[in-house]
GROMACS .gro file of N, CA and C in nm:
model
  255
    1MET      N    1  -0.113  -0.370  -1.614
    1MET     CA    2  -0.052  -0.435  -1.503
    1MET      C    3  -0.156  -0.518  -1.431
    2SER      N    4  -0.128  -0.645  -1.407
    2SER     CA    5  -0.219  -0.726  -1.326
    2SER      C    6  -0.209  -0.688  -1.179
    3ASP      N    7  -0.310  -0.717  -1.102
    3ASP     CA    8  -0.306  -0.681  -0.961
    3ASP      C    9  -0.197  -0.763  -0.889
    4PRO      N   10  -0.109  -0.695  -0.819
    4PRO     CA   11  -0.007  -0.765  -0.744
    4PRO      C   12  -0.068  -0.823  -0.617
    5THR      N   13  -0.003  -0.923  -0.561
    5THR     CA   14  -0.042  -0.973  -0.430
    5THR      C   15   0.046  -0.901  -0.327
    6ILE      N   16  -0.018  -0.834  -0.237
    6ILE     CA   17   0.053  -0.760  -0.134
    6ILE      C   18   0.086  -0.853  -0.021
    7PRO      N   19   0.211  -0.865   0.020
    7PRO     CA   20   0.246  -0.958   0.131
    7PRO      C   21   0.172  -0.920   0.258
    8PRO      N   22   0.128  -1.024   0.333
    8PRO     CA   23   0.056  -0.999   0.460
    8PRO      C   24   0.132  -0.909   0.556
    9GLU      N   25   0.265  -0.923   0.563
    9GLU     CA   26   0.343  -0.839   0.649
    9GLU      C   27   0.336  -0.691   0.611
   10ALA      N   28   0.332  -0.665   0.481
   10ALA     CA   29   0.318  -0.524   0.436
   10ALA      C   30   0.179  -0.468   0.467
   11LEU      N   31   0.078  -0.552   0.450
   11LEU     CA   32  -0.060  -0.510   0.482
   11LEU      C   33  -0.074  -0.485   0.632
   12GLU      N   34  -0.014  -0.568   0.713
   12GLU     CA   35  -0.021  -0.550   0.858
   12GLU      C   36   0.049  -0.418   0.899
   13ALA      N   37   0.163  -0.390   0.841
   13ALA     CA   38   0.231  -0.265   0.874
   13ALA      C   39   0.147  -0.146   0.830
   14GLY      N   40   0.087  -0.160   0.710
   14GLY     CA   41   0.004  -0.051   0.663
   14GLY      C   42  -0.120  -0.032   0.747
   15LYS      N   43  -0.178  -0.142   0.791
   15LYS     CA   44  -0.297  -0.133   0.877
   15LYS      C   45  -0.262  -0.065   1.008
   16ASP      N   46  -0.150  -0.100   1.069
   16ASP     CA   47  -0.110  -0.040   1.193
   16ASP      C   48  -0.089   0.110   1.175
   17ALA      N   49  -0.018   0.147   1.065
   17ALA     CA   50   0.008   0.290   1.044
   17ALA      C   51  -0.121   0.366   1.012
   18ALA      N   52  -0.208   0.307   0.934
   18ALA     CA   53  -0.334   0.374   0.900
   18ALA      C   54  -0.420   0.392   1.025
   19PHE      N   55  -0.427   0.292   1.111
   19PHE     CA   56  -0.505   0.300   1.232
   19PHE      C   57  -0.450   0.407   1.327
   20SER      N   58  -0.317   0.410   1.340
   20SER     CA   59  -0.255   0.513   1.427
   20SER      C   60  -0.288   0.653   1.373
   21TRP      N   61  -0.274   0.669   1.242
   21TRP     CA   62  -0.302   0.800   1.183
   21TRP      C   63  -0.450   0.836   1.198
   22LEU      N   64  -0.537   0.744   1.169
   22LEU     CA   65  -0.682   0.771   1.179
   22LEU      C   66  -0.718   0.809   1.323
   23ARG      N   67  -0.669   0.734   1.418
   23ARG     CA   68  -0.701   0.763   1.558
   23ARG      C   69  -0.648   0.897   1.602
   24SER      N   70  -0.535   0.938   1.552
   24SER     CA   71  -0.476   1.067   1.594
   24SER      C   72  -0.554   1.185   1.537
   25TYR      N   73  -0.634   1.164   1.433
   25TYR     CA   74  -0.706   1.276   1.370
   25TYR      C   75  -0.858   1.268   1.388
   26MET      N   76  -0.906   1.168   1.456
   26MET     CA   77  -1.050   1.148   1.474
   26MET      C   78  -1.090   1.167   1.619
   27GLU      N   79  -1.207   1.216   1.638
   27GLU     CA   80  -1.259   1.226   1.776
   27GLU      C   81  -1.300   1.089   1.826
   28ASP      N   82  -1.309   1.075   1.956
   28ASP     CA   83  -1.334   0.946   2.018
   28ASP      C   84  -1.472   0.889   1.982
   29ASP      N   85  -1.566   0.968   1.939
   29ASP     CA   86  -1.700   0.918   1.914
   29ASP      C   87  -1.727   0.876   1.771
   30VAL      N   88  -1.626   0.872   1.685
   30VAL     CA   89  -1.648   0.836   1.545
   30VAL      C   90  -1.623   0.692   1.522
   31ARG      N   91  -1.673   0.639   1.411
   31ARG     CA   92  -1.672   0.497   1.381
   31ARG      C   93  -1.530   0.438   1.372
   32VAL      N   94  -1.432   0.516   1.336
   32VAL     CA   95  -1.295   0.460   1.319
   32VAL      C   96  -1.246   0.394   1.448
   33GLN      N   97  -1.292   0.435   1.562
   33GLN     CA   98  -1.251   0.375   1.688
   33GLN      C   99  -1.300   0.229   1.695
   34ASN      N  100  -1.408   0.194   1.621
   34ASN     CA  101  -1.463   0.061   1.627
   34ASN      C  102  -1.435  -0.027   1.505
   35MET      N  103  -1.344   0.021   1.416
   35MET     CA  104  -1.311  -0.057   1.298
   35MET      C  105  -1.241  -0.185   1.338
   36THR      N  106  -1.281  -0.293   1.273
   36THR     CA  107  -1.217  -0.422   1.299
   36THR      C  108  -1.084  -0.434   1.227
   37ASP      N  109  -1.003  -0.531   1.263
   37ASP     CA  110  -0.878  -0.558   1.189
   37ASP      C  111  -0.908  -0.588   1.043
   38GLU      N  112  -1.015  -0.662   1.016
   38GLU     CA  113  -1.051  -0.694   0.879
   38GLU      C  114  -1.087  -0.567   0.798
   39GLU      N  115  -1.160  -0.475   0.860
   39GLU     CA  116  -1.198  -0.354   0.789
   39GLU      C  117  -1.075  -0.265   0.763
   40LEU      N  118  -0.985  -0.260   0.863
   40LEU     CA  119  -0.862  -0.181   0.845
   40LEU      C  120  -0.775  -0.245   0.734
   41GLY      N  121  -0.767  -0.376   0.735
   41GLY     CA  122  -0.696  -0.445   0.631
   41GLY      C  123  -0.749  -0.422   0.494
   42GLU      N  124  -0.881  -0.422   0.479
   42GLU     CA  125  -0.946  -0.392   0.349
   42GLU      C  126  -0.919  -0.249   0.305
   43LEU      N  127  -0.919  -0.155   0.401
   43LEU     CA  128  -0.885  -0.017   0.367
   43LEU      C  129  -0.745  -0.003   0.316
   44VAL      N  130  -0.650  -0.063   0.386
   44VAL     CA  131  -0.510  -0.053   0.349
   44VAL      C  132  -0.484  -0.124   0.215
   45GLU      N  133  -0.542  -0.238   0.196
   45GLU     CA  134  -0.524  -0.312   0.069
   45GLU      C  135  -0.579  -0.231  -0.048
   46ALA      N  136  -0.696  -0.172  -0.030
   46ALA     CA  137  -0.754  -0.095  -0.141
   46ALA      C  138  -0.668   0.026  -0.171
   47ALA      N  139  -0.615   0.092  -0.069
   47ALA     CA  140  -0.529   0.206  -0.090
   47ALA      C  141  -0.402   0.168  -0.162
   48CYS      N  142  -0.339   0.056  -0.113
   48CYS     CA  143  -0.213   0.014  -0.176
   48CYS      C  144  -0.232  -0.026  -0.321
   49LEU      N  145  -0.340  -0.100  -0.351
   49LEU     CA  146  -0.364  -0.143  -0.486
   49LEU      C  147  -0.393  -0.021  -0.576
   50ALA      N  148  -0.467   0.076  -0.527
   50ALA     CA  149  -0.495   0.195  -0.607
   50ALA      C  150  -0.365   0.267  -0.642
   51MET      N  151  -0.274   0.278  -0.544
   51MET     CA  152  -0.146   0.344  -0.570
   51MET      C  153  -0.066   0.265  -0.674
   52LEU      N  154  -0.059   0.135  -0.656
   52LEU     CA  155   0.020   0.052  -0.750
   52LEU      C  156  -0.039   0.055  -0.890
   53ARG      N  157  -0.169   0.053  -0.902
   53ARG     CA  158  -0.236   0.058  -1.034
   53ARG      C  159  -0.207   0.189  -1.106
   54ALA      N  160  -0.196   0.298  -1.028
   54ALA     CA  161  -0.178   0.430  -1.085
   54ALA      C  162  -0.032   0.469  -1.102
   55TRP      N  163   0.062   0.386  -1.054
   55TRP     CA  164   0.205   0.421  -1.059
   55TRP      C  165   0.247   0.436  -1.204
   56PRO      N  166   0.300   0.553  -1.243
   56PRO     CA  167   0.340   0.576  -1.381
   56PRO      C  168   0.452   0.478  -1.421
   57HIS      N  169   0.439   0.420  -1.537
   57HIS     CA  170   0.539   0.334  -1.600
   57HIS      C  171   0.570   0.205  -1.523
   58ALA      N  172   0.484   0.166  -1.430
   58ALA     CA  173   0.503   0.037  -1.359
   58ALA      C  174   0.471  -0.077  -1.454
   59PHE      N  175   0.541  -0.191  -1.435
   59PHE     CA  176   0.511  -0.307  -1.516
   59PHE      C  177   0.552  -0.432  -1.442
   60ASN      N  178   0.498  -0.545  -1.487
   60ASN     CA  179   0.533  -0.676  -1.433
   60ASN      C  180   0.643  -0.735  -1.516
   61GLU      N  181   0.730  -0.810  -1.453
   61GLU     CA  182   0.839  -0.878  -1.525
   61GLU      C  183   0.855  -1.016  -1.463
   62ASP      N  184   0.888  -1.110  -1.548
   62ASP     CA  185   0.914  -1.246  -1.499
   62ASP      C  186   1.043  -1.245  -1.410
   63ALA      N  187   1.027  -1.283  -1.284
   63ALA     CA  188   1.141  -1.279  -1.189
   63ALA      C  189   1.256  -1.363  -1.237
   64ARG      N  190   1.230  -1.473  -1.309
   64ARG     CA  191   1.341  -1.558  -1.353
   64ARG      C  192   1.434  -1.483  -1.448
   65LEU      N  193   1.377  -1.392  -1.527
   65LEU     CA  194   1.460  -1.311  -1.619
   65LEU      C  195   1.546  -1.215  -1.541
   66LEU      N  196   1.508  -1.180  -1.421
   66LEU     CA  197   1.582  -1.088  -1.337
   66LEU      C  198   1.675  -1.158  -1.238
   67GLY      N  199   1.670  -1.290  -1.239
   67GLY     CA  200   1.750  -1.367  -1.146
   67GLY      C  201   1.700  -1.363  -1.004
   68ALA      N  202   1.569  -1.340  -0.987
   68ALA     CA  203   1.515  -1.322  -0.854
   68ALA      C  204   1.417  -1.432  -0.816
   69GLY      N  205   1.433  -1.553  -0.873
   69GLY     CA  206   1.340  -1.661  -0.839
   69GLY      C  207   1.228  -1.677  -0.940
   70ALA      N  208   1.121  -1.736  -0.895
   70ALA     CA  209   1.007  -1.762  -0.986
   70ALA      C  210   0.893  -1.666  -0.962
   71GLY      N  211   0.811  -1.651  -1.060
   71GLY     CA  212   0.691  -1.565  -1.050
   71GLY      C  213   0.713  -1.428  -1.109
   72LEU      N  214   0.615  -1.342  -1.082
   72LEU     CA  215   0.622  -1.207  -1.136
   72LEU      C  216   0.680  -1.109  -1.035
   73CYS      N  217   0.752  -1.010  -1.085
   73CYS     CA  218   0.801  -0.902  -1.006
   73CYS      C  219   0.726  -0.777  -1.051
   74LEU      N  220   0.698  -0.689  -0.960
   74LEU     CA  221   0.636  -0.562  -0.994
   74LEU      C  222   0.752  -0.459  -0.994
   75ILE      N  223   0.770  -0.398  -1.111
   75ILE     CA  224   0.878  -0.299  -1.124
   75ILE      C  225   0.818  -0.161  -1.111
   76LEU      N  226   0.866  -0.083  -1.011
   76LEU     CA  227   0.815   0.051  -0.988
   76LEU      C  228   0.928   0.149  -1.006
   77PRO      N  229   0.932   0.221  -1.117
   77PRO     CA  230   1.042   0.317  -1.136
   77PRO      C  231   1.024   0.430  -1.036
   78LEU      N  232   1.137   0.469  -0.977
   78LEU     CA  233   1.133   0.578  -0.877
   78LEU      C  234   1.156   0.710  -0.950
   79PRO      N  235   1.082   0.811  -0.909
   79PRO     CA  236   1.104   0.942  -0.977
   79PRO      C  237   1.235   0.999  -0.938
   80GLN      N  238   1.291   1.073  -1.031
   80GLN     CA  239   1.419   1.143  -1.006
   80GLN      C  240   1.387   1.270  -0.928
   81GLU      N  241   1.462   1.289  -0.819
   81GLU     CA  242   1.443   1.415  -0.741
   81GLU      C  243   1.512   1.528  -0.812
   82ALA      N  244   1.451   1.643  -0.802
   82ALA     CA  245   1.510   1.761  -0.866
   82ALA      C  246   1.640   1.797  -0.795
   83SER      N  247   1.736   1.832  -0.872
   83SER     CA  248   1.869   1.866  -0.818
   83SER      C  249   1.861   2.010  -0.762
   84ASP      N  250   1.928   2.032  -0.649
   84ASP     CA  251   1.933   2.165  -0.592
   84ASP      C  252   2.039   2.251  -0.658
   85GLU      N  253   2.119   2.191  -0.741
   85GLU     CA  254   2.227   2.268  -0.806
   85GLU      C  255   2.179   2.346  -0.925
   0.00000   0.00000   0.00000
């Protein structure tokens, strides 16, 4: 799978969530309090790309074949949840 381009809006949401989580678990005197937006963005992008690269059975598909416009689509199969029955 080639590296997907993560939309800026998704990275921004991830950055905000990561920063909120980090701040809630870190003491005031640690470096996370001084991380820049750029550093947080790099952290989130690296984490997202690592997850996408490791996603089992993920693949790229030409969006035109799927009727979704031009370019590549990243197909991520969702795992089936175990049935309680």
